[in-house]
Amino acid sequence: MLKFKVLLLICVVFSTGLQLANSQVPKKLTSGEIYQQMEKLGFLGSVLYVAAHPDDENTRLISYLANDKKAHTTYLSLTRGDGGQNLIGPEISEWLGVMRTQELLMARSVDNGHQMFTRANDFGYSKNAEETIKIWDTEKVKADVVRAIRTTRPDVIINRFDHRTSGETHGHHTASGQLSYELFEKAADPTVYPNQLPRLSTWQPRRLFFNTSWWFYGSEEKFKKADKSALMSMDVGVFFPLLGKSNTEIAAESRSKHKCQGFGATGTRGLQMEYLELLKGDLPPGKSDIFEGINTTWSRVPNGASIQALVDDLLKNYKFTDPSTSIPALIDLYKKVQKTGDPFWKEIKSKEIVSLIAACSGLFLEARTNIHKLTPGETFPLEIELINRAEVQMELTNIKAEGIQLDTIWTATLTPNEDIKWNTQRTVNLNIPNTAPYWLTQKGSLGTYYVEDQNMIGKPESDRNLKVFFTINILGNPFTFEKNVVYKYNSPENGETYRPLEIVPPLTVNVKEAVYVFAANKPKEVSVQVHAWAKDQQGSVVLPMPKGWTVTPDKFDFSFKEKGENKSFVFTVTPTSTPEEIDVTPIIHANDKTYTDAMINIQYDHIPYQTVLMKAEAKFSRLNIQTAAHRVAYVAGAGDEIPTSLRQIGCTVEIIKPEDISEEKLSTFQTLILGVRAYNTEENLKYKQAMIFDFVKKGGTVVVQYNVSNGLVTKELAPYPLTLSRNRVTVEEAEMRFLAPDHAVVNTPNKLTSKDFEGWVQERGLYFPSEWDKAFVPIFSCNDPGETPLDGSLLVAQYGEGYYIYTGLSFFRELPAGVSGAYRLFANLISLGHDSKP
Ligand SMILES: [Zn+2]
């Protein structure tokens, strides 16, 4: 369960081979989309959808509520999904959370929902809600759920997961349902989290539902037969002629933004039922409209009653061929809304109206630069562009900017369709904060992120620090439009390309590897890269070491003339003589300051470019380890870092493709390792099993890491019968009982004790075999708290002269994390049957 420490190979310099798609292009609404947004102005209902991870949310229902019911619809994902897998790149843990946050935001921009998070951390798989709650800092997560309710003031809350079925799905899932259920009344209680008041006010939602589906019934067949008379039901397969798509097609587009999980979805058309079970509040008599009986018109807010008629007129008079004719009515509506007495709806509807005024007039406002990373004090070129594309009178009266000292009273008439450009040089304020994900700037706990600024809690991402505010008089009424300064360039391949503008420190430092394993007293080279983001940077970089460790040289001096220059410096580190694990952070001294931030760039086509700043850190692990296997072959499966880890302890590892396996090839190695899920991903292995077994027979050692039981390429995984299961042990501290204490794998060349199972990360292992031939010797027994012991985590069988080993233990997680006991055990596995001479 324990979250990975920072494991990603940190890389600052990116080749520019990857082109960015326009995931940042400002939305420009068509006439039909404008009308759809206008319809929203007349609906004052809010709904909060609650689940645990990015991808849990039902995009069909979210899109239906936002686009058909016109409700203010928010998805509260308790976590950012750090613990998941990344199918499209190397990012894991925190960086995966950054990616998945952006994927959710892209999904919401498709389905018109809003996005919120809590501080809860996705620490990895957990079997039940009780375990989840124990690891999360529950008080903080509860406070954040209450905060989300008070922020979005939902009439209706919908849970994705059943709060009554702990143990039947991921513990995070059930916990999300339980927290929502428990806190339904609490947001209304002023004594609960009073520190959130008065910035927010108390709120009592009217109804709580569970969004059930066939999945919760075990099969579509069972769900079809189930009595659904007590459930709410609605057809979410509606067609939107203004958009040319059905709701379910939009939902598929939204879901397809979850690329790092491989959740691309194909749109469907026609009837699509959704079912809701009432958990709290009153059941709407018609059982089809979640807002039935709730006043969702303007008469629900003080001084609002007369507004509904204005919205009706606005829609009635809308001219699809010229939306700008609606501008006077929108301005009138805006003024009336300012006089209403409900700050929540006033803010939401005012924003919607202002963006509609801009859309109706084709108003284009942009502040851009041609540099993507700026440092405090840097002077840069800023280009401002404005154009009004409607026959409506507009005067620019003021341009003001945050972070670059710009406050210009500038009167200019925005003549219809006349483009205005203004080029200037501006200097970034010295005290401007860096742009980085706010939840990662300080170290949190296993269960929750640490967030210093309470006002940021719940927000999907950090605010940008360079913004321009345009004040424009439209038909004599002042409106202020806010725009982030963007980095924009023309890509020969993709054309107009946007990217967020970053504020970064003048110097960053990255350690090449996240983990260095010292298997002996031999020194190792540690490469540290210094990167200048401002010109004329001089200073030095050191690698401070604790007592017992030595590093040469003491420091490296550097001098960079140009912004963007970087250089790697290689320190030689000699470890202490006894086993020890240390965390090391390089320090830059320059400009009378110290800098310790590493920069990680995340670049994909489908999300905005992300720059993460975090303290640079590497783990140095001095092991007491020996191995008797020096010539090792490795066949990759779904991908793991085992070869890199084994090279760190002095093994020669050759990566071979399944198709290249031959008797001759194998005979040059002592040991063959199969990467995780190799028998799920490598079709060719089924033709090579006979050769692999023959290699064992003649004295070779084969180590097979976990495979999932579904979709194996061969039925004959091992030379003896072996049945895989979904058994796993997720508690990484679970006791490891030695079933075969005298077996060579726990004694030679490294004598293992229970100490070797301390400090494991995330889990013990997964997909353990449940049945095996008596030729196999089970080595350990372990289980999660309160569960039956599992003996299949490591099975060893002698076959002919050699050994066949099958293990579900999570070496693919432990070795890259530098876990010393896992290294010692793995060294024993690959050494089995070989003497210590190379
Ligand atoms: Zn989930």
Coordinates of C-alpha atoms in Angstrom, one line a residue, residues 541-836:
V541 CA 26.8 22.5 -6.4
V542 CA 27.5 20.1 -3.5
L543 CA 26.3 16.7 -2.5
P544 CA 26.2 16.7 1.3
M545 CA 26.8 13.2 2.9
P546 CA 26.3 11.9 6.4
K547 CA 29.1 10.5 8.5
G548 CA 30.7 7.4 7.1
W549 CA 30.1 8.3 3.5
T550 CA 32.5 10.2 1.4
V551 CA 32.1 12.2 -1.8
T552 CA 34.7 13.7 -4.1
P553 CA 35.1 16.4 -5.2
D554 CA 33.6 18.6 -2.4
K555 CA 31.9 20.8 -4.9
F556 CA 31.7 21.7 -8.6
D557 CA 31.7 25.4 -9.7
F558 CA 29.6 26.4 -12.6
S559 CA 29.1 29.4 -14.7
F560 CA 26.2 29.7 -17.2
K561 CA 25.9 32.6 -19.6
E562 CA 22.6 31.7 -21.3
K563 CA 19.2 30.8 -20.1
G564 CA 18.5 27.2 -20.8
E565 CA 22.1 26.0 -20.4
N566 CA 22.7 22.9 -18.3
K567 CA 25.5 20.7 -17.3
S568 CA 26.0 17.4 -15.5
F569 CA 28.6 16.9 -12.8
V570 CA 29.7 13.5 -11.7
F571 CA 30.5 13.0 -8.0
T572 CA 32.2 9.9 -6.8
V573 CA 30.5 8.5 -3.7
T574 CA 32.1 5.9 -1.4
P575 CA 29.5 4.2 0.9
T576 CA 29.8 3.5 4.6
S577 CA 31.0 0.0 5.5
T578 CA 27.8 -1.2 7.2
P579 CA 24.3 -1.5 5.7
E580 CA 22.5 1.8 5.7
E581 CA 19.9 3.7 3.7
I582 CA 20.1 7.5 3.3
D583 CA 18.3 10.3 1.5
V584 CA 20.6 12.7 -0.3
T585 CA 19.7 16.2 -1.7
P586 CA 22.2 18.1 -3.8
I587 CA 22.4 21.8 -2.9
I588 CA 23.2 24.7 -5.3
H589 CA 24.7 27.9 -3.8
A590 CA 24.3 30.9 -6.0
N591 CA 22.9 34.5 -5.9
D592 CA 23.5 34.4 -2.1
K593 CA 20.8 31.7 -1.9
T594 CA 20.4 28.0 -1.9
Y595 CA 18.4 26.0 -4.5
T596 CA 17.3 22.4 -4.0
D597 CA 14.3 22.0 -6.4
A598 CA 14.3 19.4 -9.1
M599 CA 12.2 20.1 -12.2
I600 CA 10.1 17.4 -13.8
N601 CA 8.4 18.1 -17.1
I602 CA 5.3 16.1 -18.2
Q603 CA 4.6 16.4 -21.9
Y604 CA 1.7 14.7 -23.7
D605 CA -0.5 15.6 -26.5
H606 CA -3.8 15.3 -24.7
I607 CA -3.1 17.5 -21.6
P608 CA -1.5 20.9 -21.0
Y609 CA 2.3 20.7 -20.5
Q610 CA 3.0 20.3 -16.8
T611 CA 6.1 21.5 -14.9
V612 CA 6.5 20.0 -11.4
L613 CA 9.0 21.4 -8.9
M614 CA 9.9 19.2 -6.0
K615 CA 12.9 18.9 -3.7
A616 CA 15.6 16.9 -5.5
E617 CA 16.3 13.7 -3.7
A618 CA 18.0 10.3 -4.2
K619 CA 18.1 7.3 -2.0
F620 CA 21.5 5.7 -1.4
S621 CA 21.3 2.2 -0.1
R622 CA 24.4 0.4 1.2
L623 CA 23.6 -3.3 1.1
N624 CA 25.2 -6.4 2.6
I625 CA 24.6 -8.5 -0.4
Q626 CA 26.2 -11.3 -2.4
T627 CA 25.1 -13.0 -5.6
A628 CA 26.3 -16.1 -7.4
A629 CA 24.5 -15.3 -10.7
H630 CA 26.5 -13.1 -12.9
R631 CA 25.2 -13.8 -16.3
V632 CA 21.5 -13.2 -16.3
A633 CA 19.0 -13.0 -19.2
Y634 CA 15.8 -11.0 -18.9
V635 CA 12.6 -11.1 -21.0
A636 CA 10.5 -8.0 -20.6
G637 CA 6.7 -8.3 -20.0
A638 CA 4.5 -5.3 -19.2
G639 CA 7.6 -3.4 -18.1
D640 CA 9.7 -3.3 -15.0
E641 CA 13.0 -1.9 -13.9
I642 CA 14.5 -5.2 -12.7
P643 CA 17.5 -5.2 -15.2
T644 CA 18.6 -1.7 -14.0
S645 CA 18.3 -2.8 -10.4
L646 CA 20.3 -6.0 -10.9
R647 CA 23.1 -4.0 -12.7
Q648 CA 23.3 -1.8 -9.7
I649 CA 24.4 -4.8 -7.7
G650 CA 26.9 -5.9 -10.3
C651 CA 25.0 -8.5 -12.3
T652 CA 25.5 -8.6 -16.1
V653 CA 21.9 -8.6 -17.5
E654 CA 21.1 -9.1 -21.1
I655 CA 17.6 -8.2 -22.3
I656 CA 16.4 -10.8 -24.9
K657 CA 13.3 -10.9 -27.0
P658 CA 11.1 -14.0 -26.7
E659 CA 11.6 -14.7 -30.4
D660 CA 15.4 -14.8 -29.9
I661 CA 15.2 -17.5 -27.2
S662 CA 17.1 -20.6 -28.4
E663 CA 18.8 -23.5 -26.7
E664 CA 22.1 -22.0 -27.7
K665 CA 21.3 -18.5 -26.5
L666 CA 20.1 -19.7 -23.1
S667 CA 23.1 -21.9 -22.6
T668 CA 25.2 -18.8 -22.2
F669 CA 23.3 -17.7 -19.1
Q670 CA 23.0 -19.0 -15.5
T671 CA 19.6 -17.5 -14.9
L672 CA 16.6 -16.4 -16.9
I673 CA 14.1 -13.8 -15.5
L674 CA 10.7 -13.2 -16.9
G675 CA 9.4 -9.7 -16.5
V676 CA 6.1 -8.9 -14.8
R677 CA 3.1 -10.2 -16.9
A678 CA 5.4 -11.6 -19.6
Y679 CA 3.0 -14.5 -20.1
N680 CA 0.2 -12.0 -20.5
T681 CA 1.9 -9.8 -23.0
E682 CA 4.4 -11.9 -25.0
E683 CA 2.6 -14.2 -27.4
N684 CA 5.8 -15.8 -28.6
L685 CA 6.6 -17.2 -25.2
K686 CA 4.1 -20.1 -25.7
Y687 CA 6.4 -21.5 -28.4
K688 CA 9.5 -21.2 -26.2
Q689 CA 8.2 -23.0 -23.1
A690 CA 9.8 -26.3 -24.0
M691 CA 13.2 -24.6 -24.5
I692 CA 12.9 -22.7 -21.2
F693 CA 12.0 -25.9 -19.3
D694 CA 14.9 -27.7 -21.0
F695 CA 17.2 -24.9 -19.8
V696 CA 16.1 -25.6 -16.3
K697 CA 16.5 -29.3 -16.7
K698 CA 20.2 -28.8 -17.6
G699 CA 20.9 -26.7 -14.5
G700 CA 19.6 -23.3 -15.3
T701 CA 17.5 -21.1 -13.0
V702 CA 14.3 -19.5 -14.1
V703 CA 12.5 -16.8 -12.1
V704 CA 9.0 -16.0 -13.2
Q705 CA 7.4 -12.8 -11.8
Y706 CA 3.7 -12.3 -11.4
N707 CA 1.2 -12.8 -14.2
V708 CA -2.6 -12.2 -14.1
S709 CA -4.7 -15.3 -14.4
N710 CA -6.8 -14.0 -17.3
G711 CA -5.3 -14.0 -20.7
L712 CA -2.3 -16.2 -20.3
V713 CA -0.5 -17.0 -23.6
T714 CA 0.1 -20.6 -22.4
K715 CA -1.6 -23.2 -20.1
E716 CA 1.8 -24.6 -19.3
L717 CA 3.3 -21.9 -17.2
A718 CA 5.6 -24.2 -15.3
P719 CA 7.1 -27.6 -15.7
Y720 CA 4.7 -28.8 -13.1
P721 CA 1.0 -27.9 -12.6
L722 CA 0.4 -24.4 -11.2
T723 CA -2.8 -22.4 -10.9
L724 CA -2.8 -18.6 -10.6
S725 CA -5.4 -16.7 -8.5
R726 CA -6.1 -13.1 -7.7
N727 CA -4.8 -13.6 -4.1
R728 CA -2.8 -10.6 -2.9
V729 CA -1.3 -9.1 0.3
T730 CA -1.6 -5.4 0.2
V731 CA -0.4 -4.5 3.6
E732 CA 3.4 -4.1 3.1
E733 CA 4.1 -4.7 6.8
A734 CA 2.3 -8.1 6.8
E735 CA 4.2 -10.7 8.7
M736 CA 6.3 -13.1 6.5
R737 CA 6.4 -16.5 8.1
F738 CA 9.2 -18.8 7.0
L739 CA 7.7 -22.1 5.9
A740 CA 11.0 -23.5 4.7
P741 CA 13.7 -21.9 6.9
D742 CA 16.4 -24.3 5.8
H743 CA 15.8 -23.9 2.1
A744 CA 18.7 -22.4 0.1
V745 CA 16.7 -19.4 -1.1
V746 CA 16.5 -18.0 2.4
N747 CA 20.1 -18.9 3.3
T748 CA 22.5 -18.6 0.5
P749 CA 24.4 -16.5 -0.4
N750 CA 22.5 -14.1 1.8
K751 CA 21.1 -15.3 5.2
L752 CA 17.6 -13.8 5.4
T753 CA 15.8 -12.9 8.6
S754 CA 12.5 -11.1 9.3
K755 CA 14.5 -7.9 9.2
D756 CA 14.7 -8.3 5.4
F757 CA 11.0 -7.8 5.2
E758 CA 11.1 -4.3 6.8
G759 CA 10.7 -1.2 4.8
W760 CA 8.9 -2.8 1.8
V761 CA 6.7 -0.4 -0.2
Q762 CA 3.0 -0.5 -1.3
E763 CA 2.4 -4.2 -0.9
R764 CA 3.9 -7.7 -0.4
G765 CA 2.7 -9.1 -3.6
L766 CA -0.2 -10.0 -6.0
Y767 CA -1.7 -12.7 -8.1
F768 CA -0.2 -15.5 -6.0
P769 CA -0.8 -19.1 -7.2
S770 CA -3.6 -20.8 -5.2
E771 CA -2.7 -24.4 -6.2
W772 CA 0.6 -26.1 -7.1
D773 CA 2.1 -29.5 -7.7
K774 CA 3.8 -31.1 -4.8
A775 CA 7.2 -30.6 -6.5
F776 CA 6.9 -26.9 -5.5
V777 CA 8.2 -25.9 -2.1
P778 CA 6.3 -22.9 -0.7
I779 CA 8.8 -20.7 1.1
F780 CA 6.7 -18.1 2.9
S781 CA 3.2 -17.7 4.4
C782 CA 1.6 -14.3 4.7
N783 CA -1.8 -12.6 4.7
D784 CA -3.5 -9.3 5.2
P785 CA -4.9 -8.6 8.7
G786 CA -7.8 -10.9 9.5
E787 CA -7.5 -13.0 6.3
T788 CA -6.5 -16.6 5.8
P789 CA -2.8 -17.3 5.3
L790 CA -1.6 -17.5 1.7
D791 CA 1.4 -19.7 1.0
G792 CA 1.9 -19.1 -2.7
S793 CA 4.0 -15.9 -2.7
L794 CA 7.2 -17.7 -3.5
L795 CA 7.3 -21.3 -4.9
V796 CA 10.5 -23.1 -5.8
A797 CA 10.7 -26.4 -7.7
Q798 CA 13.7 -28.5 -8.6
Y799 CA 13.4 -29.7 -12.2
G800 CA 16.2 -31.9 -13.5
E801 CA 19.4 -30.2 -12.5
G802 CA 18.0 -26.7 -12.2
Y803 CA 15.3 -24.7 -10.4
Y804 CA 12.0 -23.2 -11.5
I805 CA 10.8 -20.3 -9.3
Y806 CA 7.4 -18.6 -9.5
T807 CA 6.9 -15.5 -7.3
G808 CA 4.1 -12.9 -6.9
L809 CA 6.2 -10.9 -4.5
S810 CA 6.4 -7.3 -5.7
F811 CA 10.1 -7.2 -6.6
F812 CA 9.2 -4.9 -9.5
R813 CA 8.2 -2.3 -6.9
E814 CA 10.7 -3.0 -4.2
L815 CA 14.0 -3.1 -6.2
P816 CA 13.6 0.3 -7.9
A817 CA 12.7 1.7 -4.4
G818 CA 16.0 0.4 -3.1
V819 CA 14.5 -2.0 -0.5
S820 CA 17.5 -3.8 0.8
G821 CA 15.8 -7.1 2.0
A822 CA 14.1 -7.4 -1.4
Y823 CA 17.4 -7.1 -3.1
R824 CA 18.9 -9.8 -0.8
L825 CA 16.1 -12.2 -1.5
F826 CA 16.1 -11.6 -5.2
A827 CA 19.9 -12.2 -5.3
N828 CA 19.2 -15.5 -3.6
L829 CA 16.6 -16.5 -6.2
I830 CA 18.8 -15.8 -9.2
S831 CA 21.7 -17.5 -7.5
L832 CA 19.9 -20.7 -6.6
G833 CA 21.8 -23.7 -7.9
H834 CA 24.9 -21.8 -8.8
D835 CA 28.1 -21.6 -6.8
S836 CA 29.6 -18.3 -6.0

